[in-house]
mmCIF file of C-alpha atoms in Angstrom:
data_model
loop_
_atom_site.group_PDB
_atom_site.id
_atom_site.type_symbol
_atom_site.label_atom_id
_atom_site.label_comp_id
_atom_site.label_asym_id
_atom_site.label_seq_id
_atom_site.Cartn_x
_atom_site.Cartn_y
_atom_site.Cartn_z
ATOM 1 C CA MET Z 1 133.390 121.877 53.543
ATOM 2 C CA SER Z 2 135.055 118.455 53.928
ATOM 3 C CA VAL Z 3 137.798 117.034 51.654
ATOM 4 C CA GLU Z 4 135.287 114.876 49.592
ATOM 5 C CA GLU Z 5 132.903 117.601 49.197
ATOM 6 C CA ASP Z 6 135.547 120.025 47.830
ATOM 7 C CA GLU Z 7 136.680 117.327 45.440
ATOM 8 C CA TRP Z 8 133.231 116.807 44.381
ATOM 9 C CA ALA Z 9 132.448 120.492 43.990
ATOM 10 C CA ARG Z 10 135.524 120.726 41.603
ATOM 11 C CA GLU Z 11 134.428 117.864 39.597
ATOM 12 C CA ARG Z 12 130.986 119.155 38.796
ATOM 13 C CA SER Z 13 132.341 122.532 37.730
ATOM 14 C CA TRP Z 14 134.619 120.743 35.358
ATOM 15 C CA PHE Z 15 138.026 121.509 37.322
ATOM 16 C CA GLY Z 16 140.820 119.143 37.735
ATOM 17 C CA ALA Z 17 142.159 117.530 41.077
ATOM 18 C CA ASP Z 18 144.535 120.679 41.346
ATOM 19 C CA GLY Z 19 141.709 123.112 40.913
ATOM 20 C CA THR Z 20 142.863 124.213 37.079
ATOM 21 C CA ARG Z 21 140.653 123.921 34.048
ATOM 22 C CA PRO Z 22 141.454 121.365 31.546
ATOM 23 C CA ALA Z 23 143.537 122.558 28.763
ATOM 24 C CA GLU Z 24 141.931 123.841 25.496
ATOM 25 C CA ALA Z 25 141.678 121.194 22.702
ATOM 26 C CA GLY Z 26 144.338 121.491 20.276
ATOM 27 C CA PRO Z 27 145.596 119.270 17.075
ATOM 28 C CA LEU Z 28 142.702 116.775 17.780
ATOM 29 C CA ALA Z 29 140.311 118.825 15.571
ATOM 30 C CA ARG Z 30 141.198 117.202 12.267
ATOM 31 C CA GLN Z 31 140.860 113.747 13.606
ATOM 32 C CA PHE Z 32 137.334 114.547 15.121
ATOM 33 C CA ALA Z 33 136.430 116.206 11.906
ATOM 34 C CA GLU Z 34 137.314 112.846 10.290
ATOM 35 C CA LEU Z 35 135.361 111.036 12.851
ATOM 36 C CA THR Z 36 132.270 113.231 12.120
ATOM 37 C CA ARG Z 37 132.449 112.287 8.432
ATOM 38 C CA THR Z 38 132.747 108.635 9.167
ATOM 39 C CA LEU Z 39 129.728 108.662 11.703
ATOM 40 C CA LEU Z 40 127.732 110.480 9.089
ATOM 41 C CA ASP Z 41 128.703 108.247 6.202
ATOM 42 C CA ALA Z 42 128.111 105.099 8.364
ATOM 43 C CA THR Z 43 125.104 102.951 8.435
ATOM 44 C CA PRO Z 44 123.024 104.782 10.990
ATOM 45 C CA THR Z 45 122.569 101.993 13.645
ATOM 46 C CA VAL Z 46 123.041 102.588 17.414
ATOM 47 C CA GLY Z 47 125.476 99.608 17.532
ATOM 48 C CA GLY Z 48 127.603 100.919 14.776
ATOM 49 C CA VAL Z 49 128.049 104.349 16.205
ATOM 50 C CA LEU Z 50 128.848 103.062 19.501
ATOM 51 C CA LYS Z 51 131.523 100.735 18.045
ATOM 52 C CA LEU Z 52 133.020 103.749 16.149
ATOM 53 C CA VAL Z 53 133.169 105.736 19.258
ATOM 54 C CA VAL Z 54 134.898 103.423 21.435
ATOM 55 C CA GLY Z 55 137.331 102.681 18.621
ATOM 56 C CA ALA Z 56 138.088 106.423 18.205
ATOM 57 C CA ALA Z 57 138.631 106.675 22.054
ATOM 58 C CA VAL Z 58 141.166 104.008 21.987
ATOM 59 C CA GLU Z 59 142.965 105.590 19.257
ATOM 60 C CA SER Z 60 142.756 109.267 20.364
ATOM 61 C CA ILE Z 61 143.108 109.120 24.164
ATOM 62 C CA PRO Z 62 146.723 108.090 25.260
ATOM 63 C CA ASP Z 63 146.610 105.235 27.998
ATOM 64 C CA ALA Z 64 143.114 104.350 27.242
ATOM 65 C CA ASP Z 65 143.365 100.622 27.993
ATOM 66 C CA LEU Z 66 139.685 99.989 28.166
ATOM 67 C CA VAL Z 67 136.728 101.908 26.675
ATOM 68 C CA SER Z 68 132.984 101.248 27.059
ATOM 69 C CA ILE Z 69 129.610 102.703 26.551
ATOM 70 C CA THR Z 70 126.923 102.916 29.522
ATOM 71 C CA LEU Z 71 123.260 103.552 28.363
ATOM 72 C CA ARG Z 72 120.522 104.213 30.743
ATOM 73 C CA ASP Z 73 117.205 102.312 30.411
ATOM 74 C CA PRO Z 74 113.813 104.005 30.677
ATOM 75 C CA ASP Z 75 113.358 102.411 33.949
ATOM 76 C CA GLY Z 76 116.604 103.645 35.190
ATOM 77 C CA ARG Z 77 118.670 100.425 34.687
ATOM 78 C CA PHE Z 78 121.936 100.655 33.367
ATOM 79 C CA HIS Z 79 123.840 98.359 30.813
ATOM 80 C CA THR Z 80 127.006 98.174 28.690
ATOM 81 C CA PRO Z 81 126.235 97.464 24.910
ATOM 82 C CA VAL Z 82 129.782 97.956 23.648
ATOM 83 C CA GLU Z 83 133.109 97.452 25.189
ATOM 84 C CA THR Z 84 136.681 96.961 23.973
ATOM 85 C CA ASP Z 85 137.442 94.125 26.457
ATOM 86 C CA PRO Z 86 135.234 92.115 28.870
ATOM 87 C CA ILE Z 87 136.978 93.370 31.794
ATOM 88 C CA ALA Z 88 135.434 96.788 31.020
ATOM 89 C CA LEU Z 89 131.955 95.164 31.279
ATOM 90 C CA THR Z 90 133.023 93.771 34.582
ATOM 91 C CA LEU Z 91 134.240 97.156 35.959
ATOM 92 C CA ASP Z 92 130.947 98.814 34.688
ATOM 93 C CA GLU Z 93 128.921 96.288 36.322
ATOM 94 C CA LEU Z 94 130.817 96.935 39.526
ATOM 95 C CA GLN Z 95 129.453 100.577 39.424
ATOM 96 C CA TYR Z 96 126.062 99.365 38.442
ATOM 97 C CA ARG Z 97 125.967 96.886 41.429
ATOM 98 C CA HIS Z 98 127.011 99.399 43.906
ATOM 99 C CA GLY Z 99 125.377 102.496 42.502
ATOM 100 C CA GLU Z 100 128.651 104.514 42.648
ATOM 101 C CA GLY Z 101 131.457 105.472 40.325
ATOM 102 C CA PRO Z 102 131.832 108.143 37.475
ATOM 103 C CA CYS Z 103 130.075 106.065 35.060
ATOM 104 C CA VAL Z 104 126.703 105.787 36.789
ATOM 105 C CA GLU Z 105 126.862 109.542 37.850
ATOM 106 C CA SER Z 106 127.763 110.768 34.442
ATOM 107 C CA ALA Z 107 124.999 108.718 32.983
ATOM 108 C CA CYS Z 108 122.229 110.095 35.084
ATOM 109 C CA PRO Z 109 120.582 113.080 33.634
ATOM 110 C CA ASP Z 110 121.155 115.219 36.500
ATOM 111 C CA GLY Z 111 124.660 114.129 36.883
ATOM 112 C CA PRO Z 112 128.035 115.614 36.211
ATOM 113 C CA ALA Z 113 129.158 116.096 32.466
ATOM 114 C CA ILE Z 114 132.620 114.737 33.639
ATOM 115 C CA GLY Z 115 133.637 112.385 36.440
ATOM 116 C CA TRP Z 116 137.149 111.107 36.675
ATOM 117 C CA SER Z 117 139.786 109.782 39.379
ATOM 118 C CA GLN Z 118 143.629 109.609 39.040
ATOM 119 C CA ASP Z 119 144.053 107.012 41.640
ATOM 120 C CA VAL Z 120 140.603 105.341 41.954
ATOM 121 C CA GLY Z 121 141.589 102.764 44.577
ATOM 122 C CA ARG Z 122 142.235 105.575 47.028
ATOM 123 C CA ASP Z 123 139.273 107.648 46.013
ATOM 124 C CA PRO Z 124 137.049 108.338 48.921
ATOM 125 C CA ARG Z 125 134.056 108.963 46.903
ATOM 126 C CA TRP Z 126 133.756 105.306 45.527
ATOM 127 C CA PRO Z 127 134.479 103.062 48.603
ATOM 128 C CA SER Z 128 133.293 99.802 46.802
ATOM 129 C CA PHE Z 129 133.947 100.617 43.101
ATOM 130 C CA GLY Z 130 137.350 102.154 43.633
ATOM 131 C CA PRO Z 131 139.175 99.562 45.378
ATOM 132 C CA GLY Z 132 137.478 96.852 43.185
ATOM 133 C CA THR Z 133 138.647 98.499 39.967
ATOM 134 C CA ALA Z 134 142.317 98.751 41.573
ATOM 135 C CA ALA Z 135 142.178 95.098 42.284
ATOM 136 C CA HIS Z 136 141.807 94.405 38.691
ATOM 137 C CA GLY Z 137 144.601 96.483 37.928
ATOM 138 C CA PHE Z 138 143.070 99.789 36.737
ATOM 139 C CA HIS Z 139 143.910 102.965 38.499
ATOM 140 C CA SER Z 140 142.641 105.802 36.535
ATOM 141 C CA VAL Z 141 139.008 106.366 35.388
ATOM 142 C CA LEU Z 142 137.494 108.943 33.016
ATOM 143 C CA ALA Z 143 133.621 109.138 32.259
ATOM 144 C CA THR Z 144 131.790 111.718 30.111
ATOM 145 C CA ALA Z 145 127.954 112.107 29.881
ATOM 146 C CA LEU Z 146 126.181 110.982 26.653
ATOM 147 C CA ILE Z 147 122.782 112.741 26.032
ATOM 148 C CA PRO Z 148 121.365 110.942 22.831
ATOM 149 C CA ASP Z 149 117.907 112.221 23.503
ATOM 150 C CA ALA Z 150 116.867 115.678 24.794
ATOM 151 C CA ARG Z 151 113.018 114.799 24.831
ATOM 152 C CA PRO Z 152 111.458 112.902 27.977
ATOM 153 C CA PRO Z 153 112.544 110.460 29.379
ATOM 154 C CA ARG Z 154 115.894 111.911 28.320
ATOM 155 C CA LEU Z 155 117.496 108.546 27.981
ATOM 156 C CA SER Z 156 121.246 109.154 28.765
ATOM 157 C CA GLY Z 157 124.515 107.481 29.149
ATOM 158 C CA ALA Z 158 128.356 107.582 29.534
ATOM 159 C CA LEU Z 159 131.491 107.157 27.518
ATOM 160 C CA ASN Z 160 133.775 105.173 30.158
ATOM 161 C CA ILE Z 161 137.637 105.123 29.796
ATOM 162 C CA TYR Z 162 140.038 103.081 31.987
ATOM 163 C CA SER Z 163 143.790 103.044 32.471
ATOM 164 C CA ARG Z 164 146.053 100.792 34.261
ATOM 165 C CA LYS Z 165 148.473 103.924 34.861
ATOM 166 C CA PRO Z 166 147.651 106.145 37.848
ATOM 167 C CA GLY Z 167 147.238 109.799 36.967
ATOM 168 C CA ALA Z 168 146.814 108.985 33.199
ATOM 169 C CA PHE Z 169 144.051 111.518 32.220
ATOM 170 C CA ASP Z 170 145.267 114.975 31.767
ATOM 171 C CA GLY Z 171 143.316 118.106 30.644
ATOM 172 C CA ALA Z 172 143.964 117.057 26.843
ATOM 173 C CA ALA Z 173 142.327 113.631 27.438
ATOM 174 C CA ILE Z 174 139.434 115.066 29.217
ATOM 175 C CA ASP Z 175 138.895 117.424 26.287
ATOM 176 C CA ALA Z 176 139.226 114.456 23.851
ATOM 177 C CA ALA Z 177 136.570 112.385 25.818
ATOM 178 C CA LEU Z 178 134.170 115.449 25.834
ATOM 179 C CA LEU Z 179 134.568 115.772 21.977
ATOM 180 C CA LEU Z 180 133.904 112.162 21.570
ATOM 181 C CA ALA Z 181 130.879 112.174 23.926
ATOM 182 C CA THR Z 182 129.511 115.139 21.839
ATOM 183 C CA HIS Z 183 129.927 113.480 18.515
ATOM 184 C CA ALA Z 184 128.554 110.230 19.963
ATOM 185 C CA SER Z 185 125.390 111.917 21.321
ATOM 186 C CA LEU Z 186 124.639 113.752 17.993
ATOM 187 C CA ALA Z 187 125.318 110.512 15.934
ATOM 188 C CA LEU Z 188 123.089 108.504 18.354
ATOM 189 C CA ALA Z 189 120.416 111.109 18.276
ATOM 190 C CA HIS Z 190 120.737 111.000 14.310
ATOM 191 C CA SER Z 191 120.565 107.183 14.187
ATOM 192 C CA GLU Z 192 117.574 107.069 16.393
ATOM 193 C CA ALA Z 193 115.867 109.620 14.355
ATOM 194 C CA VAL Z 194 116.592 107.712 11.152
ATOM 195 C CA ALA Z 195 115.379 104.441 12.884
ATOM 196 C CA ALA Z 196 112.273 106.158 13.901
ATOM 197 C CA ALA Z 197 111.451 107.681 10.343
ATOM 198 C CA GLU Z 198 112.112 104.299 8.853
ATOM 199 C CA LEU Z 199 109.641 102.642 11.325
ATOM 200 C CA GLU Z 200 107.235 105.282 10.475
ATOM 201 C CA ALA Z 201 107.786 104.710 6.934
ATOM 202 C CA THR Z 202 107.327 101.008 7.329
ATOM 203 C CA HIS Z 203 103.966 101.495 9.252
ATOM 204 C CA LEU Z 204 102.891 103.842 6.588
ATOM 205 C CA ARG Z 205 103.549 101.333 3.780
ATOM 206 C CA GLN Z 206 101.791 98.619 5.652
ATOM 207 C CA ALA Z 207 98.789 100.779 6.145
ATOM 208 C CA VAL Z 208 98.772 101.428 2.262
ATOM 209 C CA GLU Z 209 99.408 97.825 1.473
ATOM 210 C CA SER Z 210 96.415 96.821 3.670
ATOM 211 C CA ARG Z 211 93.960 99.603 2.152
ATOM 212 C CA ASP Z 212 94.957 98.367 -1.112
ATOM 213 C CA VAL Z 213 94.520 94.633 -0.589
ATOM 214 C CA ILE Z 214 90.992 95.462 1.340
ATOM 215 C CA GLY Z 215 90.080 97.192 -1.854
ATOM 216 C CA GLN Z 216 90.896 94.307 -3.982
ATOM 217 C CA ALA Z 217 88.864 92.067 -1.631
ATOM 218 C CA LYS Z 218 85.967 94.478 -1.738
ATOM 219 C CA GLY Z 219 86.035 94.313 -5.510
ATOM 220 C CA ILE Z 220 85.921 90.626 -5.673
ATOM 221 C CA LEU Z 221 82.991 90.491 -3.408
ATOM 222 C CA MET Z 222 81.250 93.275 -5.361
ATOM 223 C CA GLN Z 223 81.719 91.448 -8.775
ATOM 224 C CA ARG Z 224 80.950 87.965 -7.325
ATOM 225 C CA ARG Z 225 77.833 88.948 -5.348
ATOM 226 C CA GLY Z 226 76.502 92.028 -7.321
ATOM 227 C CA ILE Z 227 76.739 94.193 -4.014
ATOM 228 C CA THR Z 228 77.935 97.714 -3.090
ATOM 229 C CA ALA Z 229 81.280 98.723 -1.788
ATOM 230 C CA ASP Z 230 79.703 99.258 1.683
ATOM 231 C CA GLU Z 231 77.996 95.957 1.683
ATOM 232 C CA ALA Z 232 81.322 94.259 0.562
ATOM 233 C CA PHE Z 233 82.923 95.738 3.530
ATOM 234 C CA ASP Z 234 80.494 94.804 5.988
ATOM 235 C CA VAL Z 235 80.764 91.152 4.652
ATOM 236 C CA LEU Z 236 84.563 91.408 5.259
ATOM 237 C CA ARG Z 237 84.211 92.914 8.680
ATOM 238 C CA LYS Z 238 81.553 90.356 9.855
ATOM 239 C CA ALA Z 239 83.752 87.546 8.572
ATOM 240 C CA SER Z 240 86.897 89.026 10.404
ATOM 241 C CA GLN Z 241 84.945 89.113 13.676
ATOM 242 C CA ASP Z 242 83.502 85.814 13.302
ATOM 243 C CA LEU Z 243 86.874 84.026 12.407
ATOM 244 C CA ASN Z 244 88.952 86.107 14.691
ATOM 245 C CA VAL Z 245 91.255 87.032 11.886
ATOM 246 C CA LYS Z 246 92.605 90.594 11.254
ATOM 247 C CA LEU Z 247 90.610 92.500 8.451
ATOM 248 C CA ALA Z 248 93.736 93.068 6.385
ATOM 249 C CA ASP Z 249 94.813 89.309 6.515
ATOM 250 C CA LEU Z 250 91.328 88.169 5.643
ATOM 251 C CA ALA Z 251 91.354 90.352 2.701
ATOM 252 C CA ARG Z 252 94.808 89.325 1.673
ATOM 253 C CA THR Z 253 93.675 85.851 1.717
ATOM 254 C CA LEU Z 254 90.503 86.357 -0.456
ATOM 255 C CA ALA Z 255 92.459 88.532 -2.772
ATOM 256 C CA THR Z 256 94.991 85.853 -3.367
ATOM 257 C CA ARG Z 257 92.899 82.745 -3.371
ATOM 258 C CA HIS Z 258 89.569 84.122 -4.412
ATOM 259 C CA THR Z 259 89.059 81.284 -6.841
ATOM 260 C CA GLU Z 260 89.055 78.776 -4.035
ATOM 261 C CA LEU Z 261 87.417 80.728 -1.144
ATOM 262 C CA ASP Z 262 84.171 82.488 -0.495
ATOM 263 C CA LEU Z 263 82.830 84.365 2.573
ATOM 264 C CA PRO Z 264 79.361 83.633 4.088
ATOM 265 C CA VAL Z 265 76.825 86.103 3.536
ATOM 266 C CA PRO Z 266 76.163 88.033 6.798
ATOM 267 C CA GLU Z 267 72.744 87.644 8.330
ATOM 268 C CA HIS Z 268 70.539 90.525 8.584
#
């Protein structure tokens, strides 16, 4: 096995560069418990969650000079919705452009849970991203996977942390990043579920409102013309087709302006 393959194998199994496992998480537990409460109490929007996570990463991980989030679109493209500094977006896009780096690897559903380098400019795995990042003055990088949706197409992402300091990220930093990524994934899943529920409720409310206004319009026609409910609905349906107007919109107009409007009697 080559040096590059050996390094890659260690990374995929969550070992550090020296072959040892990261240290166990320690005194950060209270801080992450507080973050959990903050995330759950916050307005459940995706943007709000991501801002909380990148802020917590800066506060809890020593030498975290830049933090960003990568999300993967359904078509496989990557984008950075949140970052602590525009240079983080520049470094992320360097990875997107060349298709290499810990960020894009961790953001893929089948990629490693963790990707990092203590001297990215000399890392043989990323011949374009590594030197480019070092040229901007950043020498350590750490990325942990985000899995905000376990259902197909399993949209995914990564929490990305950059440091100007070589050898910046030790086992404690990796543990902290993993905990943050877990919190972010759960919070994102929660916020997306809430958004989906709100959207479903909106659609249901719109359906009920449409049904009610159609009923009002039918009642107006029944009273005005002395026809049955089915006949009134036929009048609405035919007028909707002839005028190329949605049935609910037509019914709403008739219900609110029934003293001004009438509909043509459909031909039989």
